[in-house]
Short mmCIF file of C-alpha atoms in Angstrom, two decimals:
data_model
loop_
_atom_site.label_atom_id
_atom_site.label_comp_id
_atom_site.label_asym_id
_atom_site.label_seq_id
_atom_site.Cartn_x
_atom_site.Cartn_y
_atom_site.Cartn_z
CA UNK W 1 116.20 29.82 129.51
CA UNK W 2 114.81 32.50 131.79
CA UNK W 3 116.66 35.17 129.89
CA UNK W 4 115.06 34.21 126.58
CA UNK W 5 111.60 34.22 128.06
CA UNK W 6 112.07 37.72 129.33
CA UNK W 7 113.22 38.91 125.94
CA UNK W 8 110.16 37.42 124.36
CA UNK W 9 108.00 39.08 126.95
CA UNK W 10 109.47 42.51 126.20
CA UNK W 11 109.00 41.96 122.48
CA UNK W 12 105.41 40.94 123.01
CA UNK W 13 104.56 43.90 125.18
CA UNK W 14 106.26 46.26 122.74
CA UNK W 15 104.16 44.93 119.86
CA UNK W 16 101.03 45.25 121.99
CA UNK W 17 101.86 48.84 122.88
CA UNK W 18 102.41 49.75 119.25
CA UNK W 19 99.14 48.15 118.30
CA UNK W 20 97.33 50.18 120.99
CA UNK W 21 99.02 53.40 119.83
CA UNK W 22 98.08 52.73 116.23
CA UNK W 23 94.44 52.07 117.13
CA UNK W 24 94.40 55.28 119.13
CA UNK W 25 95.77 57.22 116.14
CA UNK W 26 93.14 55.69 113.92
CA UNK W 27 90.40 56.95 116.24
CA UNK W 28 91.85 60.47 116.14
CA UNK W 29 92.04 60.35 112.36
CA UNK W 30 88.41 59.31 112.22
CA UNK W 31 87.37 62.30 114.32
CA UNK W 32 89.42 64.78 112.28
CA UNK W 33 89.01 63.57 108.72
CA UNK W 34 86.01 65.03 106.93
CA UNK W 35 84.76 67.15 109.83
CA UNK W 36 87.01 70.15 109.34
CA UNK W 37 84.66 72.21 107.17
CA UNK W 38 87.20 74.89 106.32
CA UNK W 39 88.75 77.80 108.22
CA UNK W 40 86.00 80.09 109.53
CA UNK W 41 87.38 83.32 108.08
CA UNK W 42 88.80 81.97 104.86
CA UNK W 43 88.32 83.97 101.69
CA UNK W 44 86.34 82.82 98.70
CA UNK W 45 85.38 83.79 95.17
CA UNK W 46 81.87 83.66 93.75
CA UNK W 47 81.90 83.19 89.97
CA UNK W 48 78.74 84.33 88.19
CA UNK W 49 78.99 82.35 84.96
CA UNK W 50 76.12 84.28 83.38
CA UNK W 51 78.33 87.38 83.21
CA UNK W 52 81.43 85.96 81.50
CA UNK W 53 81.91 87.08 77.89
CA UNK W 54 85.01 84.98 77.19
CA UNK W 55 87.53 87.80 76.72
CA UNK W 56 90.37 85.73 78.26
CA UNK W 57 91.73 88.71 80.21
CA UNK W 58 91.86 86.51 83.32
CA UNK W 59 94.18 84.13 81.46
CA UNK W 60 96.49 86.99 80.51
CA UNK W 61 96.42 88.36 84.06
CA UNK W 62 97.30 84.93 85.49
CA UNK W 63 100.14 84.50 83.02
CA UNK W 64 101.70 87.83 84.00
CA UNK W 65 101.10 87.57 87.75
CA UNK W 66 102.55 84.06 88.03
CA UNK W 67 105.37 84.71 85.55
CA UNK W 68 104.27 81.83 83.33
CA UNK W 69 105.91 81.11 79.97
CA UNK W 70 104.70 82.63 76.72
CA UNK W 71 101.38 81.09 75.59
CA UNK W 72 101.05 79.16 72.33
CA UNK W 73 98.49 81.64 71.02
CA UNK W 74 97.88 85.32 71.87
CA UNK W 75 95.38 85.96 74.65
CA UNK W 76 93.11 87.83 72.22
CA UNK W 77 92.91 84.79 69.93
CA UNK W 78 89.50 83.19 70.42
CA UNK W 79 90.20 80.11 68.27
CA UNK W 80 91.33 78.39 71.48
CA UNK W 81 87.65 77.84 72.28
CA UNK W 82 87.48 75.38 69.37
CA UNK W 83 90.46 73.36 70.59
CA UNK W 84 89.68 69.83 71.73
CA UNK W 85 91.91 67.34 73.52
CA UNK W 86 91.45 63.56 73.79
CA UNK W 87 87.83 62.57 74.27
CA UNK W 88 86.51 65.74 72.64
CA UNK W 89 87.00 67.64 75.88
CA UNK W 90 87.71 71.38 75.98
CA UNK W 91 90.99 72.82 77.26
CA UNK W 92 92.25 72.06 80.74
CA UNK W 93 94.80 73.70 83.02
CA UNK W 94 98.44 73.09 82.11
CA UNK W 95 101.89 73.91 83.45
CA UNK W 96 101.75 77.06 81.29
CA UNK W 97 98.21 78.11 82.15
CA UNK W 98 96.81 77.86 85.68
CA UNK W 99 93.44 79.06 84.43
CA UNK W 100 91.63 78.59 81.12
CA UNK W 101 88.28 79.78 79.79
CA UNK W 102 86.11 77.39 77.80
CA UNK W 103 83.05 78.03 75.66
CA UNK W 104 79.87 75.97 75.88
CA UNK W 105 77.11 76.19 73.29
CA UNK W 106 73.95 75.63 75.29
CA UNK W 107 70.70 74.89 73.53
CA UNK W 108 68.06 77.53 74.14
CA UNK W 109 70.54 80.11 75.46
CA UNK W 110 70.90 83.29 73.39
CA UNK W 111 74.68 83.45 73.81
CA UNK W 112 77.27 80.76 74.45
CA UNK W 113 78.26 80.29 78.07
CA UNK W 114 81.88 80.76 79.09
CA UNK W 115 83.37 78.94 82.03
CA UNK W 116 86.67 79.71 83.69
CA UNK W 117 88.58 76.73 85.09
CA UNK W 118 91.17 76.98 87.85
CA UNK W 119 91.84 75.32 91.20
CA UNK W 120 88.68 75.46 93.33
CA UNK W 121 90.69 75.50 96.57
CA UNK W 122 88.73 72.84 98.48
CA UNK W 123 88.15 73.15 102.22
CA UNK W 124 89.47 69.61 102.55
CA UNK W 125 91.66 69.13 99.50
CA UNK W 126 92.05 65.67 98.03
CA UNK W 127 95.47 66.65 96.65
CA UNK W 128 96.61 67.43 100.19
CA UNK W 129 95.21 64.14 101.48
CA UNK W 130 96.93 62.16 98.76
CA UNK W 131 100.35 63.81 98.95
CA UNK W 132 102.78 61.55 100.80
CA UNK W 133 105.50 64.20 101.10
CA UNK W 134 103.09 66.79 102.54
CA UNK W 135 103.81 69.29 99.80
CA UNK W 136 100.33 70.79 100.04
CA UNK W 137 98.96 73.26 102.60
CA UNK W 138 95.49 74.72 103.02
CA UNK W 139 96.14 78.22 104.35
CA UNK W 140 93.77 79.99 106.78
CA UNK W 141 93.13 82.51 103.98
CA UNK W 142 91.63 79.70 101.92
CA UNK W 143 94.31 78.99 99.32
CA UNK W 144 95.61 75.49 98.63
CA UNK W 145 99.31 76.04 98.07
CA UNK W 146 102.18 73.61 97.55
CA UNK W 147 105.89 73.50 98.04
CA UNK W 148 107.56 72.57 94.75
CA UNK W 149 110.84 71.96 96.60
CA UNK W 150 109.53 68.85 98.31
CA UNK W 151 107.32 67.66 95.41
CA UNK W 152 108.78 64.45 94.05
CA UNK W 153 106.61 64.49 90.95
CA UNK W 154 104.62 61.35 91.76
CA UNK W 155 101.41 62.87 90.30
CA UNK W 156 99.14 61.21 92.88
CA UNK W 157 97.43 64.57 93.45
CA UNK W 158 96.56 64.76 89.76
CA UNK W 159 94.63 61.52 90.14
CA UNK W 160 93.16 62.48 93.52
CA UNK W 161 91.80 65.89 92.44
CA UNK W 162 88.08 65.59 91.65
CA UNK W 163 88.33 68.63 89.34
CA UNK W 164 91.39 67.51 87.36
CA UNK W 165 93.24 70.71 88.21
CA UNK W 166 96.91 70.00 89.05
CA UNK W 167 99.07 69.99 85.93
CA UNK W 168 102.53 68.56 85.51
CA UNK W 169 105.69 70.05 84.05
CA UNK W 170 106.22 67.28 81.53
CA UNK W 171 108.54 69.61 79.63
CA UNK W 172 111.11 69.54 82.44
CA UNK W 173 113.46 66.60 82.05
CA UNK W 174 115.43 67.20 85.25
CA UNK W 175 112.95 68.32 87.88
CA UNK W 176 109.33 67.83 86.81
CA UNK W 177 106.86 69.00 89.45
CA UNK W 178 103.15 69.56 89.81
CA UNK W 179 101.87 73.04 88.88
CA UNK W 180 98.57 74.67 89.73
CA UNK W 181 96.72 77.85 90.70
CA UNK W 182 97.61 79.03 94.21
CA UNK W 183 94.96 81.79 94.36
CA UNK W 184 97.87 84.25 94.00
CA UNK W 185 98.71 83.46 97.64
CA UNK W 186 102.35 84.65 97.62
CA UNK W 187 101.79 87.95 95.86
CA UNK W 188 98.23 88.93 96.73
CA UNK W 189 95.97 86.81 98.96
CA UNK W 190 98.45 86.85 101.85
CA UNK W 191 98.24 90.65 101.81
CA UNK W 192 94.45 90.73 101.69
CA UNK W 193 94.23 91.38 97.96
CA UNK W 194 92.09 89.41 95.49
CA UNK W 195 93.69 87.06 92.94
CA UNK W 196 94.93 88.72 89.73
CA UNK W 197 92.19 87.18 87.57
CA UNK W 198 89.46 88.56 89.83
CA UNK W 199 90.88 92.06 89.64
CA UNK W 200 91.53 91.92 85.90
CA UNK W 201 88.06 90.71 84.89
CA UNK W 202 86.31 93.54 83.03
CA UNK W 203 82.85 92.10 83.58
CA UNK W 204 83.03 91.64 87.35
CA UNK W 205 82.27 87.94 86.86
CA UNK W 206 84.06 87.13 90.11
CA UNK W 207 83.27 88.56 93.53
CA UNK W 208 85.91 88.25 96.23
CA UNK W 209 85.28 88.23 99.97
CA UNK W 210 84.92 85.97 102.99
CA UNK W 211 83.66 82.56 101.91
CA UNK W 212 80.67 82.71 104.24
CA UNK W 213 79.71 86.13 102.81
CA UNK W 214 80.03 84.75 99.28
CA UNK W 215 77.61 81.92 100.12
CA UNK W 216 75.13 84.45 101.51
CA UNK W 217 75.56 86.64 98.44
CA UNK W 218 75.03 83.68 96.12
CA UNK W 219 71.71 82.81 97.73
CA UNK W 220 70.67 86.47 97.77
CA UNK W 221 71.34 86.64 94.03
CA UNK W 222 69.37 83.46 93.37
CA UNK W 223 66.42 84.74 95.41
CA UNK W 224 66.51 88.30 94.04
CA UNK W 225 65.89 87.19 90.45
CA UNK W 226 63.73 84.06 90.52
CA UNK W 227 64.19 81.98 87.40
CA UNK W 228 67.47 83.60 86.41
CA UNK W 229 69.81 81.14 88.09
CA UNK W 230 69.53 77.41 88.71
CA UNK W 231 68.92 77.01 92.44
CA UNK W 232 72.30 75.63 93.35
CA UNK W 233 75.63 77.13 94.31
CA UNK W 234 78.26 74.79 92.92
CA UNK W 235 81.05 74.48 95.46
CA UNK W 236 79.02 75.32 98.54
CA UNK W 237 78.82 71.66 99.53
CA UNK W 238 80.65 69.71 96.81
CA UNK W 239 83.42 67.52 98.26
CA UNK W 240 83.10 69.30 101.60
CA UNK W 241 82.92 72.80 100.10
CA UNK W 242 85.34 74.80 97.96
CA UNK W 243 86.65 78.35 98.20
CA UNK W 244 85.61 79.03 94.60
CA UNK W 245 81.88 78.76 94.00
CA UNK W 246 79.72 79.13 90.92
CA UNK W 247 76.32 80.48 89.89
CA UNK W 248 74.84 79.47 86.55
CA UNK W 249 71.68 79.91 84.52
CA UNK W 250 71.97 76.46 82.93
CA UNK W 251 72.23 73.12 84.77
CA UNK W 252 75.82 72.59 85.90
CA UNK W 253 75.98 69.14 84.30
CA UNK W 254 75.54 70.74 80.86
CA UNK W 255 78.63 72.92 81.18
CA UNK W 256 81.17 70.35 82.21
CA UNK W 257 80.73 70.38 85.99
CA UNK W 258 80.81 67.00 87.73
CA UNK W 259 77.51 66.91 89.62
CA UNK W 260 78.06 63.45 91.12
CA UNK W 261 80.88 64.29 93.51
CA UNK W 262 78.70 64.28 96.62
CA UNK W 263 79.03 66.37 99.75
CA UNK W 264 81.60 64.23 101.51
CA UNK W 265 85.21 65.39 101.34
CA UNK W 266 87.46 62.96 99.51
CA UNK W 267 89.30 62.23 102.77
CA UNK W 268 86.11 60.63 104.18
CA UNK W 269 86.28 57.98 101.48
CA UNK W 270 89.90 57.13 102.14
CA UNK W 271 90.45 57.78 105.85
CA UNK W 272 89.62 54.18 106.86
CA UNK W 273 92.20 52.89 104.47
CA UNK W 274 94.73 55.59 105.36
CA UNK W 275 94.30 54.78 109.08
CA UNK W 276 95.25 51.17 108.39
CA UNK W 277 98.53 52.11 106.71
CA UNK W 278 100.42 53.12 109.90
CA UNK W 279 98.87 50.17 111.71
CA UNK W 280 100.17 47.76 109.11
CA UNK W 281 103.57 49.42 109.12
CA UNK W 282 103.91 49.35 112.92
CA UNK W 283 102.26 46.10 113.93
CA UNK W 284 103.07 43.68 111.17
CA UNK W 285 106.87 43.68 111.52
CA UNK W 286 106.69 43.23 115.31
CA UNK W 287 103.90 40.65 115.13
CA UNK W 288 105.50 38.48 112.52
CA UNK W 289 108.91 38.75 114.16
CA UNK W 290 107.18 37.46 117.28
CA UNK W 291 105.57 34.59 115.35
CA UNK W 292 108.90 33.74 113.83
CA UNK W 293 110.63 33.69 117.19
CA UNK W 294 107.90 31.56 118.70
CA UNK W 295 107.95 29.15 115.81
CA UNK W 296 111.72 28.72 115.95
CA UNK W 297 111.97 28.80 119.75
CA UNK W 298 112.27 25.05 120.23
CA UNK W 299 115.07 24.80 117.75
CA UNK W 300 116.94 27.75 119.22
CA UNK W 301 116.58 26.29 122.70
CA UNK W 302 117.93 22.98 121.45
CA UNK W 303 120.91 24.65 119.83
CA UNK W 304 121.58 26.65 123.00
CA UNK W 305 121.38 23.62 125.27
CA UNK W 306 123.68 21.58 123.03
CA UNK W 307 126.15 24.44 123.09
CA UNK W 308 125.92 24.61 126.86
CA UNK A 1 105.51 127.78 81.81
CA UNK A 2 102.38 129.86 81.31
CA UNK A 3 102.51 129.37 77.59
CA UNK A 4 102.99 125.66 78.03
CA UNK A 5 99.96 125.23 80.26
CA UNK A 6 97.81 127.48 78.13
CA UNK A 7 98.76 125.77 74.88
CA UNK A 8 98.27 122.39 76.50
CA UNK A 9 94.89 123.50 77.74
CA UNK A 10 93.67 125.11 74.56
CA UNK A 11 95.00 122.34 72.37
CA UNK A 12 92.94 119.96 74.43
CA UNK A 13 89.91 122.20 74.24
CA UNK A 14 90.01 122.65 70.52
CA UNK A 15 90.57 118.96 69.92
CA UNK A 16 87.81 117.77 72.21
CA UNK A 17 85.43 120.34 73.56
CA UNK A 18 84.26 117.97 76.26
CA UNK A 19 87.60 117.40 77.87
CA UNK A 20 87.42 120.81 79.45
CA UNK A 21 86.73 119.59 82.96
CA UNK A 22 89.60 117.14 82.80
CA UNK A 23 92.08 119.70 81.50
CA UNK A 24 90.78 122.31 83.87
CA UNK A 25 91.39 120.03 86.81
CA UNK A 26 94.74 118.92 85.52
CA UNK A 27 95.99 122.45 84.94
CA UNK A 28 94.68 123.63 88.28
CA UNK A 29 96.15 120.83 90.37
CA UNK A 30 99.41 121.24 88.50
CA UNK A 31 99.52 124.91 89.35
CA UNK A 32 98.69 124.27 93.00
CA UNK A 33 101.51 121.81 93.27
CA UNK A 34 103.89 124.18 91.55
CA UNK A 35 102.91 127.03 93.84
CA UNK A 36 104.01 125.07 96.85
CA UNK A 37 107.42 124.54 95.35
CA UNK A 38 108.06 127.94 93.81
CA UNK A 39 108.51 131.37 95.26
CA UNK A 40 105.53 133.67 95.76
CA UNK A 41 106.26 135.80 92.71
CA UNK A 42 106.32 132.91 90.27
CA UNK A 43 103.31 131.48 92.02
CA UNK A 44 101.35 134.68 91.47
CA UNK A 45 102.22 134.71 87.80
CA UNK A 46 101.03 131.13 87.40
CA UNK A 47 97.95 131.91 89.46
CA UNK A 48 97.10 134.63 86.95
CA UNK A 49 97.45 132.07 84.18
CA UNK A 50 95.11 129.81 86.06
CA UNK A 51 92.57 132.60 86.39
CA UNK A 52 92.64 133.20 82.64
CA UNK A 53 92.36 129.50 82.02
CA UNK A 54 89.46 129.14 84.45
CA UNK A 55 87.35 131.95 83.03
CA UNK A 56 87.44 130.60 79.48
CA UNK A 57 85.23 127.57 80.05
CA UNK A 58 82.54 129.70 81.76
CA UNK A 59 81.20 130.44 78.33
CA UNK A 60 80.82 126.73 77.65
CA UNK A 61 77.78 124.70 78.72
CA UNK A 62 78.19 123.24 82.21
CA UNK A 63 75.61 120.45 82.06
CA UNK A 64 76.51 116.93 81.01
CA UNK A 65 75.10 117.55 77.57
CA UNK A 66 77.08 118.39 74.43
CA UNK A 67 79.80 116.17 75.74
CA UNK A 68 82.10 113.45 74.57
CA UNK A 69 83.93 111.93 77.51
CA UNK A 70 87.31 110.34 77.40
CA UNK A 71 87.05 107.22 79.59
CA UNK A 72 90.62 106.47 80.52
CA UNK A 73 90.60 104.60 83.81
CA UNK A 74 92.24 101.65 82.00
CA UNK A 75 94.73 103.88 80.20
CA UNK A 76 97.62 101.65 81.21
CA UNK A 77 96.87 98.83 78.79
CA UNK A 78 94.40 100.56 76.47
CA UNK A 79 93.95 103.86 74.69
CA UNK A 80 91.18 105.98 76.21
CA UNK A 81 87.64 105.31 75.03
CA UNK A 82 85.84 108.22 73.45
CA UNK A 83 82.29 108.11 74.83
CA UNK A 84 79.67 110.20 73.04
CA UNK A 85 77.28 111.06 75.87
CA UNK A 86 74.88 113.00 73.61
CA UNK A 87 74.48 110.12 71.23
CA UNK A 88 73.68 107.78 74.12
CA UNK A 89 71.12 110.21 75.60
CA UNK A 90 69.38 110.10 72.24
CA UNK A 91 69.68 106.30 72.09
CA UNK A 92 67.79 105.94 75.38
CA UNK A 93 65.27 108.67 74.50
CA UNK A 94 66.30 110.96 77.36
CA UNK A 95 65.65 108.25 79.97
CA UNK A 96 68.81 108.68 82.07
CA UNK A 97 67.87 105.76 84.35
CA UNK A 98 68.68 103.21 81.65
CA UNK A 99 72.33 103.79 82.61
CA UNK A 100 72.24 105.94 85.75
CA UNK A 101 69.82 103.63 87.64
CA UNK A 102 68.28 106.23 90.00
CA UNK A 103 70.91 108.93 90.39
CA UNK A 104 69.93 111.28 87.55
CA UNK A 105 66.43 112.20 88.72
CA UNK A 106 64.44 110.02 86.32
CA UNK A 107 62.52 107.05 87.80
CA UNK A 108 64.41 103.74 87.74
CA UNK A 109 63.70 101.18 85.01
CA UNK A 110 65.22 98.14 86.75
CA UNK A 111 62.58 96.28 88.77
CA UNK A 112 65.02 95.61 91.62
CA UNK A 113 65.68 99.36 92.14
CA UNK A 114 62.04 100.46 92.11
CA UNK A 115 60.97 99.44 95.66
CA UNK A 116 63.43 101.85 97.30
CA UNK A 117 64.30 104.38 94.59
CA UNK A 118 61.05 105.08 92.77
CA UNK A 119 60.99 108.64 94.08
CA UNK A 120 64.72 109.18 94.63
CA UNK A 121 65.90 112.69 93.83
CA UNK A 122 68.87 113.47 91.63
CA UNK A 123 72.09 112.78 93.54
CA UNK A 124 74.95 115.25 93.95
CA UNK A 125 76.94 113.40 91.36
CA UNK A 126 75.53 111.04 88.77
CA UNK A 127 79.01 110.01 87.63
CA UNK A 128 79.66 106.24 87.60
CA UNK A 129 82.64 106.57 89.93
CA UNK A 130 80.58 108.36 92.56
CA UNK A 131 79.26 104.93 93.62
CA UNK A 132 81.39 102.35 91.82
CA UNK A 133 84.88 102.34 93.28
CA UNK A 134 88.09 101.44 91.48
CA UNK A 135 89.10 98.66 93.86
CA UNK A 136 85.94 96.97 95.12
CA UNK A 137 87.80 94.03 96.70
CA UNK A 138 90.58 95.84 98.56
CA UNK A 139 90.77 95.09 102.29
CA UNK A 140 89.57 98.64 102.98
CA UNK A 141 86.51 98.24 100.74
CA UNK A 142 85.62 94.85 102.21
CA UNK A 143 86.09 96.21 105.73
CA UNK A 144 83.94 99.26 105.00
CA UNK A 145 81.02 97.21 103.75
CA UNK A 146 81.36 94.62 106.55
CA UNK A 147 81.40 97.25 109.29
CA UNK A 148 78.19 98.95 108.13
CA UNK A 149 75.23 96.75 109.07
CA UNK A 150 72.75 99.20 107.54
CA UNK A 151 74.38 99.12 104.13
CA UNK A 152 72.02 97.50 101.63
CA UNK A 153 74.27 97.47 98.56
CA UNK A 154 76.96 95.39 100.24
CA UNK A 155 78.44 94.12 97.01
CA UNK A 156 78.45 96.58 94.12
CA UNK A 157 80.41 96.08 90.95
CA UNK A 158 83.66 98.04 90.79
CA UNK A 159 83.98 100.87 88.26
CA UNK A 160 85.38 98.65 85.51
CA UNK A 161 82.70 95.99 86.00
CA UNK A 162 79.94 98.63 86.17
CA UNK A 163 81.03 100.13 82.85
CA UNK A 164 81.29 96.78 81.11
CA UNK A 165 78.10 95.28 82.48
CA UNK A 166 76.17 98.42 81.59
CA UNK A 167 77.76 99.10 78.20
CA UNK A 168 78.25 95.56 76.94
CA UNK A 169 74.90 94.36 78.28
CA UNK A 170 73.12 97.04 76.25
CA UNK A 171 75.38 96.70 73.21
CA UNK A 172 74.60 92.99 72.98
CA UNK A 173 70.89 93.76 72.89
CA UNK A 174 71.01 96.77 70.62
CA UNK A 175 73.74 95.72 68.20
CA UNK A 176 76.40 98.11 69.46
CA UNK A 177 80.10 97.19 69.27
CA UNK A 178 80.89 94.16 71.46
CA UNK A 179 84.44 93.13 70.51
CA UNK A 180 87.07 94.06 73.10
CA UNK A 181 89.16 96.02 70.64
CA UNK A 182 86.13 97.71 69.05
CA UNK A 183 86.30 100.09 72.00
CA UNK A 184 89.75 99.45 73.46
CA UNK A 185 92.74 99.94 71.18
CA UNK A 186 95.73 98.27 72.82
CA UNK A 187 98.76 100.27 73.88
CA UNK A 188 102.22 98.73 73.57
CA UNK A 189 101.93 97.65 77.20
CA UNK A 190 98.56 96.14 76.39
CA UNK A 191 99.98 94.17 73.48
CA UNK A 192 102.63 92.78 75.80
CA UNK A 193 100.01 91.90 78.41
CA UNK A 194 97.87 90.00 75.90
CA UNK A 195 100.90 88.55 74.06
CA UNK A 196 99.55 89.92 70.81
CA UNK A 197 100.55 92.28 67.97
CA UNK A 198 104.31 92.78 68.08
CA UNK A 199 104.50 90.48 71.13
CA UNK A 200 102.55 87.60 69.57
CA UNK A 201 104.12 84.16 70.06
CA UNK A 202 106.14 82.98 67.06
CA UNK A 203 104.19 80.38 65.08
CA UNK A 204 105.35 76.78 65.33
CA UNK A 205 107.12 77.34 68.63
CA UNK A 206 104.65 75.28 70.59
CA UNK A 207 106.34 73.54 73.48
CA UNK A 208 103.27 72.31 75.27
CA UNK A 209 102.84 68.67 75.95
CA UNK A 210 99.43 67.43 76.98
#
């Protein structure tokens, strides 16, 4: 009789302890999630969309640097700008192309506007938040890289990414994984060199440097030529800030940018839920085991006493 | 050896008058290197060849007029671009600042340059690469601009970007050639890089799945 009570007591205190630990963790998560703001000395790229002429050299450079498979069309074939996928949308990044250039005909603009798409390398990446095997890393240099060896191909990051960047190797039957731009981390960024596309661009569309310097430069450019650019640097604050930022002379909404993402990192929207997950996993089994034992205690006692 | 250099030099000169400075430099640096390796006697002989080679261009005009430049900083993927400097001087009615901002002695035309450079004198070199470096984003370049608080032009386009922004910007307005391959004929390496020409993907071999 006494023995059983003690066991119950230990179980109860264990469950309580776990609950306390889980609550503590949740508080920590609340303090960390969404307040990171990026590494102070991380690198960034400022893309001046007004300068791009749509030559696709960046696509070719990316293909060679990353050792990607042969493209479907040559890189000097400009018919790709007319391609449309489901929903009439222009091209997106794929397992074979980590960056693509799209053309936008803008009313009232003398020339079409070209926009390069690649991973924006968020300060607080949603892909990283969503990945349950921790395949993603945000490096101090600013790149969001991933480890394909641990990727299980669940594609949660593809849904989590607000920019629809990660692509998937659908063509691989045996080991399909997520594929995306890594800002040339392995071959260049790590050694202090700019990504291949930045270096290859003939027009100097992209400027590479410390992210904070790029923000300053962007505002200098906006102020230096009043009326030339729209007064916003896309990526400075979007979803907590991104390493790649954009200047444009037409409203961003007109050239396919999502302007309703808000300033909060994606993790801020999900951290409350994510904090509950470990709590549920830790407390519920202990709690309901306790309930079960309590509920069946009388019967167990009876059985024990009859045995005795 | 002497004959080889001389024929190389004169062949270049007769083909393109303007390439003199390039060939001159090439021949000279080649000889200097050779001199280090060879004995004194051979060196003297080659030095004599250099002297002959150097005196020839003295008769030619030294100013940047009457010139067609071979722009070949991208010679890896593309054939050199033959740039007719004279024709462009005419096109801008002798106003060097249209391209050379403030470095050629004429007053700047760009409103952003005027506040500081209205009365700037001609610089030692008006060549594009005197200011616009080949690798603007190398760690060394970034460090150099970060460590100089007095530097106003913290971010300047690299050489390639300066050429293209200047050339293409004007060509778009004036109806000059604007297609990539109008100026840049691809080399074999270039065709491989752009997966075009002999390296174009075979039609119907699309494996993409969207």
